[in-house]
Amino acid sequence: MKLWIKQSCHRHSTKYRYTFTMKLLIILPVLFVILNTAQLQANDEAILAGQRAEPVTGKTAMVVTSHQLATEIALEILKEGGNAIDAAIAAGFVLAVTQPRSGNIGGGGFMLYSPSYSDAVTAIDYRETAPSKAHEKMFLDDMGNGDQTLSRFSHLSAGVPGTVAGFALALEKFGTMSLAEVLQPAINLAKNGFVVPNRFVEGIAARKQVFDKWPSSKAKFFKQDGSSYQAGEIFKQPDLAKTLQLIADKGAEGFYTGETARLIESEMQKHGGLISYEDLANYQAVIRQPVHGTYRGFDVYSMSPPSSGGVHIVQILNLLEQYPITEYGHNSAQTIHLMAEAMRRAYADRASYLGDSDFIKVPLKGLISKSYSQAIVKNIKLNRATPSVEIKAGNPQHYESPETTHFSIVDQFGNAVSNTYTLNFSYGSGIVVTGAGFLLNNEMDDFSAKPGATNAYGLMGGEANKIEPNKRMLSSMSPTIVKQAGKNFLITGSPVGSRIISTTLQVIMNVIDHKMNIQTAVNSPRIHHQWWPDEIRIEQGISPDTIKLLTNRGHKMVQKSAMGGSQSILVDQENRRLYGAADPRQSTSKATGF
Ligand code: DON
């Protein structure tokens, strides 16, 4: 095109050249807009062709969270010039108000951040820690058996919260706004209230028995006469507003020291909990290297220990990369068989090797190496399930020394945030800190109470994940960023315990192997295997024929409730187009872009 202009101009006079150039200057931008629009439309059409679900589209920025108010406020922050981190922290605090089942300041989580200007990805670890007085046998009864009421629904079940420290660190490192600014929307919503949706009402009703045990929890989640809030009514949280205001005024110290820290300590002392004022004052969020692997030419970044998520997503992808999954097809018996075989082996390794890498040596490089996966694949039979009793943790190379909610954001500068945080269960321990208005996590249950004991998600734990003072309990949370040619491509992650790893994995596979648009990738029926129980757990939507084929290969097939809540974004860098997919498994979730 450029060549043609040069040659054709060459034959004419200067005046003609001038007029011609002027015309071109006018025509070219118009042509560019027309062609570009046509290209975008063609691209959209290609994205939607043959797909069952349509993502939300945007050209500039995209936010996907599990709650409409969090999405809208984060988007507003972007529109006013804030970046993805500003929007993420605002959304995180709003979720702590509007979605108390998982949004939190009394829990912890992980965040991945990838700025547009470099291909570096930073991981922020704000996982809870065991209190300094925690010890290995704290959840064992006189007979040496794990006491699940203690590890899940008592003051002992709470780890030292990390969310406020993590958010403050992320904002200080990468944000452009102050804590007070990003907190303001959450404070307003806590003070003035918000209209509760059905999901909120049903969530509280499902946990009523737990809340009834604690006057502070009853007072927060029920009306003064003890009756329940109904959908459409306004829910206010004055104590929480005060606690958030202290953070706005004093920074993270406004939570980890002073009045709030004293309220947490006195709550613990009254009810046999272990978190002390010093534990709070000493809490530190940590910047870590994310796990990095490749899958069919894409770069996959996900969370490193104390999460097992990144290690096992990369490990399972390494195994599956050795098969022609695209050819085998989405959710075909052959694909599900191989996924289950890969998953059961990875979860067996998880039970043996994974824990807080500040306390134990995790053979991370070995577990995610291509050579380790090549060795494992030799033991996978193409047409027969290997019973889990026959699977033991593998032998990866060398130790080197050293209701959860997920949201994804891409800002107008191309920066991306992938964040998963949690209280562990829906509403955590169910215990509201008296006077401070927020729920405590029950994350201590993610430690192994004793070798071989399972946590609430049936995940087996061993020595590597035993309870030790100040240690972080092993997690499955997997905020993930996939890059294509060094640029942000897929921002994803999910809640729901052990199924976080398999859910995130399937969104990646659905996009890369099965060429689905992001909404179809998120919506599609999921499968899961975690070594023990020895079963493939499936969602509704896997055909009876497929189930029969898999049963004939020796798999136990079990259909249970939906898995995950993967709020995801896909970036089409070439056309600067953003596609947002809210997971329909969570009715309050919302994607919005501009
Ligand atoms: O860190 C973990 O792996 C779990 N505590 C996450 C819990 C969870 O995802 C609950 N989800 N709805």
PDB file of C-alpha atoms in Angstrom, residues 245-361:
ATOM      1  CA  GLN A 245     -13.253   3.997  58.245  1.00  0.00           C
ATOM      2  CA  LEU A 246     -10.384   3.213  60.633  1.00  0.00           C
ATOM      3  CA  ILE A 247      -8.490   1.618  57.729  1.00  0.00           C
ATOM      4  CA  ALA A 248      -9.248   4.642  55.541  1.00  0.00           C
ATOM      5  CA  ASP A 249      -7.954   6.975  58.267  1.00  0.00           C
ATOM      6  CA  LYS A 250      -4.906   5.045  59.443  1.00  0.00           C
ATOM      7  CA  GLY A 251      -4.000   2.597  56.683  1.00  0.00           C
ATOM      8  CA  ALA A 252      -3.482  -1.110  57.386  1.00  0.00           C
ATOM      9  CA  GLU A 253      -2.387  -0.154  60.942  1.00  0.00           C
ATOM     10  CA  GLY A 254      -5.986   0.917  61.485  1.00  0.00           C
ATOM     11  CA  PHE A 255      -6.852  -2.784  61.304  1.00  0.00           C
ATOM     12  CA  TYR A 256      -3.768  -4.576  62.635  1.00  0.00           C
ATOM     13  CA  THR A 257      -3.227  -2.272  65.603  1.00  0.00           C
ATOM     14  CA  GLY A 258      -5.450  -0.047  67.748  1.00  0.00           C
ATOM     15  CA  GLU A 259      -9.171  -0.516  68.311  1.00  0.00           C
ATOM     16  CA  THR A 260      -9.881  -3.226  65.735  1.00  0.00           C
ATOM     17  CA  ALA A 261      -6.910  -5.356  66.791  1.00  0.00           C
ATOM     18  CA  ARG A 262      -8.023  -5.015  70.411  1.00  0.00           C
ATOM     19  CA  LEU A 263     -11.574  -6.098  69.489  1.00  0.00           C
ATOM     20  CA  ILE A 264     -10.231  -9.189  67.691  1.00  0.00           C
ATOM     21  CA  GLU A 265      -7.985 -10.050  70.632  1.00  0.00           C
ATOM     22  CA  SER A 266     -10.767  -9.695  73.177  1.00  0.00           C
ATOM     23  CA  GLU A 267     -13.114 -11.805  70.984  1.00  0.00           C
ATOM     24  CA  MET A 268     -10.403 -14.510  71.022  1.00  0.00           C
ATOM     25  CA  GLN A 269      -9.743 -14.305  74.736  1.00  0.00           C
ATOM     26  CA  LYS A 270     -13.453 -14.600  75.578  1.00  0.00           C
ATOM     27  CA  HIS A 271     -13.945 -17.720  73.452  1.00  0.00           C
ATOM     28  CA  GLY A 272     -10.707 -19.690  73.634  1.00  0.00           C
ATOM     29  CA  GLY A 273      -9.226 -18.423  70.354  1.00  0.00           C
ATOM     30  CA  LEU A 274      -5.493 -17.927  69.814  1.00  0.00           C
ATOM     31  CA  ILE A 275      -5.039 -14.772  67.713  1.00  0.00           C
ATOM     32  CA  SER A 276      -3.235 -12.157  69.820  1.00  0.00           C
ATOM     33  CA  TYR A 277      -2.662  -8.437  69.358  1.00  0.00           C
ATOM     34  CA  GLU A 278       0.990  -9.236  68.503  1.00  0.00           C
ATOM     35  CA  ASP A 279      -0.055 -11.794  65.867  1.00  0.00           C
ATOM     36  CA  LEU A 280      -2.063  -9.050  64.179  1.00  0.00           C
ATOM     37  CA  ALA A 281       0.647  -6.428  64.496  1.00  0.00           C
ATOM     38  CA  ASN A 282       3.186  -8.880  63.030  1.00  0.00           C
ATOM     39  CA  TYR A 283       1.134  -9.962  60.014  1.00  0.00           C
ATOM     40  CA  GLN A 284       2.852  -9.313  56.666  1.00  0.00           C
ATOM     41  CA  ALA A 285       1.559  -9.730  53.122  1.00  0.00           C
ATOM     42  CA  VAL A 286       4.331 -11.028  50.855  1.00  0.00           C
ATOM     43  CA  ILE A 287       5.305 -10.442  47.238  1.00  0.00           C
ATOM     44  CA  ARG A 288       6.132 -13.747  45.519  1.00  0.00           C
ATOM     45  CA  GLN A 289       7.203 -15.084  42.154  1.00  0.00           C
ATOM     46  CA  PRO A 290       4.178 -16.660  40.493  1.00  0.00           C
ATOM     47  CA  VAL A 291       4.431 -20.172  39.065  1.00  0.00           C
ATOM     48  CA  HIS A 292       5.191 -20.015  35.346  1.00  0.00           C
ATOM     49  CA  GLY A 293       4.599 -22.759  32.786  1.00  0.00           C
ATOM     50  CA  THR A 294       3.715 -23.023  29.116  1.00  0.00           C
ATOM     51  CA  TYR A 295       0.809 -24.696  27.374  1.00  0.00           C
ATOM     52  CA  ARG A 296       0.794 -25.078  23.584  1.00  0.00           C
ATOM     53  CA  GLY A 297       2.816 -21.895  23.170  1.00  0.00           C
ATOM     54  CA  PHE A 298       0.908 -19.801  25.735  1.00  0.00           C
ATOM     55  CA  ASP A 299       2.542 -18.647  28.968  1.00  0.00           C
ATOM     56  CA  VAL A 300       0.592 -19.575  32.077  1.00  0.00           C
ATOM     57  CA  TYR A 301       1.179 -17.655  35.317  1.00  0.00           C
ATOM     58  CA  SER A 302      -0.601 -18.699  38.481  1.00  0.00           C
ATOM     59  CA  MET A 303      -0.255 -18.677  42.252  1.00  0.00           C
ATOM     60  CA  SER A 304       2.787 -20.172  43.933  1.00  0.00           C
ATOM     61  CA  PRO A 305       2.937 -21.764  47.427  1.00  0.00           C
ATOM     62  CA  PRO A 306       1.337 -21.449  49.916  1.00  0.00           C
ATOM     63  CA  SER A 307      -1.199 -22.120  47.190  1.00  0.00           C
ATOM     64  CA  SER A 308      -1.045 -25.417  45.363  1.00  0.00           C
ATOM     65  CA  GLY A 309      -3.080 -23.920  42.516  1.00  0.00           C
ATOM     66  CA  GLY A 310      -0.366 -22.719  40.160  1.00  0.00           C
ATOM     67  CA  VAL A 311       1.833 -25.799  40.590  1.00  0.00           C
ATOM     68  CA  HIS A 312      -0.947 -28.234  39.779  1.00  0.00           C
ATOM     69  CA  ILE A 313      -2.566 -26.243  36.973  1.00  0.00           C
ATOM     70  CA  VAL A 314       0.818 -26.164  35.228  1.00  0.00           C
ATOM     71  CA  GLN A 315       1.504 -29.813  36.075  1.00  0.00           C
ATOM     72  CA  ILE A 316      -1.859 -30.999  34.694  1.00  0.00           C
ATOM     73  CA  LEU A 317      -1.459 -28.847  31.576  1.00  0.00           C
ATOM     74  CA  ASN A 318       2.018 -30.353  31.038  1.00  0.00           C
ATOM     75  CA  LEU A 319       0.462 -33.814  31.120  1.00  0.00           C
ATOM     76  CA  LEU A 320      -2.420 -32.941  28.810  1.00  0.00           C
ATOM     77  CA  GLU A 321      -0.178 -31.125  26.345  1.00  0.00           C
ATOM     78  CA  GLN A 322       1.125 -34.539  25.340  1.00  0.00           C
ATOM     79  CA  TYR A 323      -2.263 -35.550  23.897  1.00  0.00           C
ATOM     80  CA  PRO A 324      -4.223 -34.181  20.911  1.00  0.00           C
ATOM     81  CA  ILE A 325      -6.996 -32.839  23.122  1.00  0.00           C
ATOM     82  CA  THR A 326      -8.505 -30.641  20.377  1.00  0.00           C
ATOM     83  CA  GLU A 327      -8.949 -33.718  18.235  1.00  0.00           C
ATOM     84  CA  TYR A 328     -10.408 -35.773  21.091  1.00  0.00           C
ATOM     85  CA  GLY A 329     -12.979 -33.011  21.609  1.00  0.00           C
ATOM     86  CA  HIS A 330     -14.535 -31.133  24.506  1.00  0.00           C
ATOM     87  CA  ASN A 331     -15.937 -33.373  27.257  1.00  0.00           C
ATOM     88  CA  SER A 332     -15.613 -36.486  25.109  1.00  0.00           C
ATOM     89  CA  ALA A 333     -14.982 -39.696  27.059  1.00  0.00           C
ATOM     90  CA  GLN A 334     -11.362 -39.732  25.888  1.00  0.00           C
ATOM     91  CA  THR A 335     -10.691 -36.139  26.974  1.00  0.00           C
ATOM     92  CA  ILE A 336     -12.413 -36.561  30.351  1.00  0.00           C
ATOM     93  CA  HIS A 337     -10.533 -39.833  30.934  1.00  0.00           C
ATOM     94  CA  LEU A 338      -7.171 -38.152  30.343  1.00  0.00           C
ATOM     95  CA  MET A 339      -8.075 -35.109  32.406  1.00  0.00           C
ATOM     96  CA  ALA A 340      -9.138 -37.313  35.317  1.00  0.00           C
ATOM     97  CA  GLU A 341      -5.966 -39.418  35.077  1.00  0.00           C
ATOM     98  CA  ALA A 342      -3.817 -36.275  35.036  1.00  0.00           C
ATOM     99  CA  MET A 343      -5.753 -34.702  37.909  1.00  0.00           C
ATOM    100  CA  ARG A 344      -5.619 -37.740  40.207  1.00  0.00           C
ATOM    101  CA  ARG A 345      -1.828 -37.882  39.842  1.00  0.00           C
ATOM    102  CA  ALA A 346      -1.403 -34.160  40.482  1.00  0.00           C
ATOM    103  CA  TYR A 347      -3.632 -34.225  43.591  1.00  0.00           C
ATOM    104  CA  ALA A 348      -1.638 -37.205  44.928  1.00  0.00           C
ATOM    105  CA  ASP A 349       1.515 -35.058  44.630  1.00  0.00           C
ATOM    106  CA  ARG A 350      -0.317 -32.176  46.285  1.00  0.00           C
ATOM    107  CA  ALA A 351      -0.996 -34.256  49.396  1.00  0.00           C
ATOM    108  CA  SER A 352       2.683 -35.163  49.777  1.00  0.00           C
ATOM    109  CA  TYR A 353       4.673 -32.176  48.622  1.00  0.00           C
ATOM    110  CA  LEU A 354       2.690 -28.957  48.963  1.00  0.00           C
ATOM    111  CA  GLY A 355       2.698 -26.570  51.895  1.00  0.00           C
ATOM    112  CA  ASP A 356       3.991 -23.159  52.900  1.00  0.00           C
ATOM    113  CA  SER A 357       7.368 -22.830  51.160  1.00  0.00           C
ATOM    114  CA  ASP A 358       8.588 -20.508  53.933  1.00  0.00           C
ATOM    115  CA  PHE A 359       8.435 -23.560  56.237  1.00  0.00           C
ATOM    116  CA  ILE A 360       9.049 -26.590  54.056  1.00  0.00           C
ATOM    117  CA  LYS A 361      10.911 -27.324  50.831  1.00  0.00           C
TER     118      LYS A 361
END
